[in-house]
Amino acid sequence: MYRYTENDQKIIEERVAQFRGQTERYLAGELANEEFLPLRLQNGLYIQRLAPMLRIAVPYGLLNSAQFRKLAHVARHFDKGYCHFTTRQNIQFNWPQLEEVPDILAELAQVQMHAVQTSGNCIRNITSDQYAGVAGDEIEDPRPWCEILRQWSTFHPEFAYLPRKFKIAVSGSESDRAAILVHDIGLQLVRNEADELGFKVLVGGGLGRTPVIGSVIREFLPWQHILGYLDAIVRVYNRYGNRDNKYKARIKILVRAWTPEVFAEKVEKEWAHIMDGPCTLTQGEVDRVKQHFTLPAYETLDAASTDAALAAQAADNKAFAKWLERNTLPHRVSGYSIVNLSLKPTGVAPGDVTDTQLETIADLADRYSFGEIRATHNQNLVLADVRKSELFELWQQAKVAGFATPNIGTLTDLICCPGGDFCSLANAKSIPVAEAIQRRFDDMDYVYDLGDLTLNISGCMNACGHHHVGNIGILGVDKKGAEFYQVQLGGTADNGAALGNVLGPSFGQEEIPDIIGKILDVYVANRQGDELFIDTYRRIGLNPFKESVYAKDH
Amino acid sequence: MPKIINKGQIVEDKWTILPKNFSGEPPAGTLLILPMKFWLEHKDDIRLPVIGVWIDSDEEVEAIGEDANLFPLIAVNFPSFTDGRGFSIGRLLRERYEFTGQLRAIGNPNRDQLFYLKRCGFDAFDLKEGANLEAALASLNDFSITYQNAADQSDPLFRRKEE
Ligand code: SF4
């Protein structure tokens, strides 16, 4: 994992000092509310329904155990003892005091963490594949490239006051786990016929009010040119993006208005001036960053005997077997496994973790996975390098700590934004809906029988819960001041993202578990063999679901 | 006389800005900053020896382009401090059109933008009336290290040897 140089550290410390000064001026009444607003947002600080909310950046989802212990400390001393993992691999504190935020940032700077550009109309934290570096289908490890982009975007002087927020995702694998089709810029690492490395560049994807799938504007961009090309794209957007109406200000609206072809021409024209300029990347710089992402010291393990031992443990213990099946994934290196720690036990808001749990995870990471932890888009955590021979022990400890719910990828592993309980933009609450669904479908055998299924909940159009790309999506809507929920079917986030279709009129909160039950019944009645929910949906379409859900009694 | 920040100093400002919709004969005997559109339409008849010009955030800096160095001063308007188009305009003037005169941010730039403005090539800042200019000077140096190349720094950090 990347370690700061003295320069990196100094930049972050100077940022803390700058924000401390800005906060002091604000509290002294020298800085108007509206002037402080973009400054605090670019430091991740929102004013929420009940208290400020501070969003901490987790660059491309990677964390270490020292950072977890620091987060525990912050949760304990500056918050109410917990934090929240978001769908963008970031962390949120829901109860900090404004006056204390500079101190929190100073604490975080000690472990190379910050809240830079986690909000506001600027280039946001870069996201990537949670299995980077360990996935079997990887073309190129995206993490060094994400770090290079992190540095390029950090305090970029030209792009701090864009028309709207700007999100970039990078994927290095054949199957896309970074949702690059629904980002302002999506980058896919590829190799051309000459086996040279480069990027396929997509622009104009996004969720929110107007969900759009991104368009490819360049099939192959040699890696040396990535920073200049990004400068060109963001410059075109900064100059011509809509600034009059915040709902029309994202780059996707500009790309659609101009058409992707015209947008691409504009970018190429701008890039022609920048190409081969000083921001052309050097092999030396790429090598410098790459050396931080070398493989951990894997041991050569006797795969046959560990596999046999594991099979024996699984045969003896059904619960362990289920956990192995749902919560672990094959690793590229023989004798190792990728382990998902579920942050979705029933009754806990999805993604919430307490201070003591943070410390437990830090200990588990040190003991079993080279001290590193990854945050996922699904609001879970990953220990990416666990010896198969230690899985049983890890499972037992994770169970005691509450992270071993064997539900990864199932109905109850649902994604959920903070919603109306915390967020001032919400139309409706989302956490109680998530909990009601988890309680209603508590029969794990039924849940396993349903197989892989994503259910995503957002409390409003801003779509932080990614409802458009859930197999089942639930969106909080406001109907004459009352909280209602619209249901969508057929979205997918991975591998050729697709947006869901609205089922029909919305429902009251207490109806939702029954509605989900009816949808699942239609699936179970229609599926062929072990067809997944999404495949049945694609085969039979929306109508059978609609008919069942809105039949007579509705 | 109003005060501005110019090259890191607080100085009295001798220039007068004409409004965007100005028409008629520009008054003689004072240093004028003309709206770009006026200059484009009248450049052949303007007889003043020294003029500046100002560009609004929704205007195309390309219209001045290679003529930039005809002017000792170009101002860029920030109609609101959240309108970031002027940052791109500044960089284009300095880096593409190699403008060497005074590049001034006008309108509503605020203290907390000075560092970025400086990086985008601005060397003069007309902050809103009543701003504490002494205190604002400190913000020009909020950071001592930067990652990117920009108008103030021809190389990105990874190409700089000495740092
Ligand atoms: S989707 Fe809406 S309600 Fe949920 S966190 Fe985002 S802005 Fe808030």
mmCIF file of N, CA, C and O and ligand atoms in Angstrom, chain A residues 417-419 423 425-426 458-460 462-465, ligand 1:
data_model
loop_
_atom_site.group_PDB
_atom_site.id
_atom_site.type_symbol
_atom_site.label_atom_id
_atom_site.label_comp_id
_atom_site.label_asym_id
_atom_site.label_seq_id
_atom_site.Cartn_x
_atom_site.Cartn_y
_atom_site.Cartn_z
ATOM 1 N N CYS A 417 -28.204 3.705 1.792
ATOM 2 C CA CYS A 417 -27.629 5.007 2.130
ATOM 3 C C CYS A 417 -28.103 5.406 3.535
ATOM 4 O O CYS A 417 -29.006 4.787 4.076
ATOM 5 N N PRO A 418 -27.523 6.441 4.158
ATOM 6 C CA PRO A 418 -27.967 6.829 5.504
ATOM 7 C C PRO A 418 -29.425 7.306 5.549
ATOM 8 O O PRO A 418 -30.099 7.166 6.562
ATOM 9 N N GLY A 419 -29.915 7.877 4.447
ATOM 10 C CA GLY A 419 -31.336 8.232 4.347
ATOM 11 C C GLY A 419 -31.807 9.222 5.390
ATOM 12 O O GLY A 419 -31.027 9.932 6.026
ATOM 13 N N CYS A 423 -29.607 12.162 6.793
ATOM 14 C CA CYS A 423 -29.276 13.016 5.659
ATOM 15 C C CYS A 423 -30.349 14.076 5.449
ATOM 16 O O CYS A 423 -31.536 13.770 5.393
ATOM 17 N N LEU A 425 -30.956 15.755 2.830
ATOM 18 C CA LEU A 425 -31.520 15.786 1.479
ATOM 19 C C LEU A 425 -32.590 14.722 1.276
ATOM 20 O O LEU A 425 -33.297 14.706 0.272
ATOM 21 N N ALA A 426 -32.727 13.817 2.237
ATOM 22 C CA ALA A 426 -33.565 12.631 2.044
ATOM 23 C C ALA A 426 -35.032 12.967 1.831
ATOM 24 O O ALA A 426 -35.562 13.911 2.409
ATOM 25 N N SER A 458 -31.939 3.791 -1.794
ATOM 26 C CA SER A 458 -31.548 5.201 -1.662
ATOM 27 C C SER A 458 -32.702 5.988 -1.066
ATOM 28 O O SER A 458 -33.858 5.757 -1.426
ATOM 29 N N GLY A 459 -32.384 6.960 -0.215
ATOM 30 C CA GLY A 459 -33.416 7.776 0.408
ATOM 31 C C GLY A 459 -33.891 8.936 -0.458
ATOM 32 O O GLY A 459 -34.825 9.644 -0.104
ATOM 33 N N CYS A 460 -33.225 9.164 -1.597
ATOM 34 C CA CYS A 460 -33.681 10.194 -2.542
ATOM 35 C C CYS A 460 -32.985 10.002 -3.865
ATOM 36 O O CYS A 460 -32.110 9.165 -4.014
ATOM 37 N N ASN A 462 -30.640 11.377 -5.258
ATOM 38 C CA ASN A 462 -29.192 11.482 -5.367
ATOM 39 C C ASN A 462 -28.506 10.128 -5.466
ATOM 40 O O ASN A 462 -27.347 10.031 -5.823
ATOM 41 N N ALA A 463 -29.246 9.079 -5.101
ATOM 42 C CA ALA A 463 -28.830 7.724 -5.436
ATOM 43 C C ALA A 463 -27.531 7.266 -4.774
ATOM 44 O O ALA A 463 -26.786 6.489 -5.342
ATOM 45 N N CYS A 464 -27.274 7.745 -3.548
ATOM 46 C CA CYS A 464 -26.071 7.284 -2.855
ATOM 47 C C CYS A 464 -26.148 5.784 -2.597
ATOM 48 O O CYS A 464 -25.128 5.117 -2.444
ATOM 49 N N GLY A 465 -27.365 5.240 -2.506
ATOM 50 C CA GLY A 465 -27.529 3.794 -2.316
ATOM 51 C C GLY A 465 -27.562 3.035 -3.640
ATOM 52 O O GLY A 465 -27.847 1.840 -3.652
HETATM 53 S S1 SF4 C 1 -29.455 9.062 -1.528
HETATM 54 FE FE1 SF4 C 1 -30.347 10.957 -0.786
HETATM 55 S S2 SF4 C 1 -31.018 10.415 1.264
HETATM 56 FE FE2 SF4 C 1 -29.547 8.887 0.702
HETATM 57 S S3 SF4 C 1 -27.626 9.688 1.506
HETATM 58 FE FE3 SF4 C 1 -27.771 10.294 -0.653
HETATM 59 S S4 SF4 C 1 -28.611 12.334 -0.540
HETATM 60 FE FE4 SF4 C 1 -29.014 11.397 1.453
#
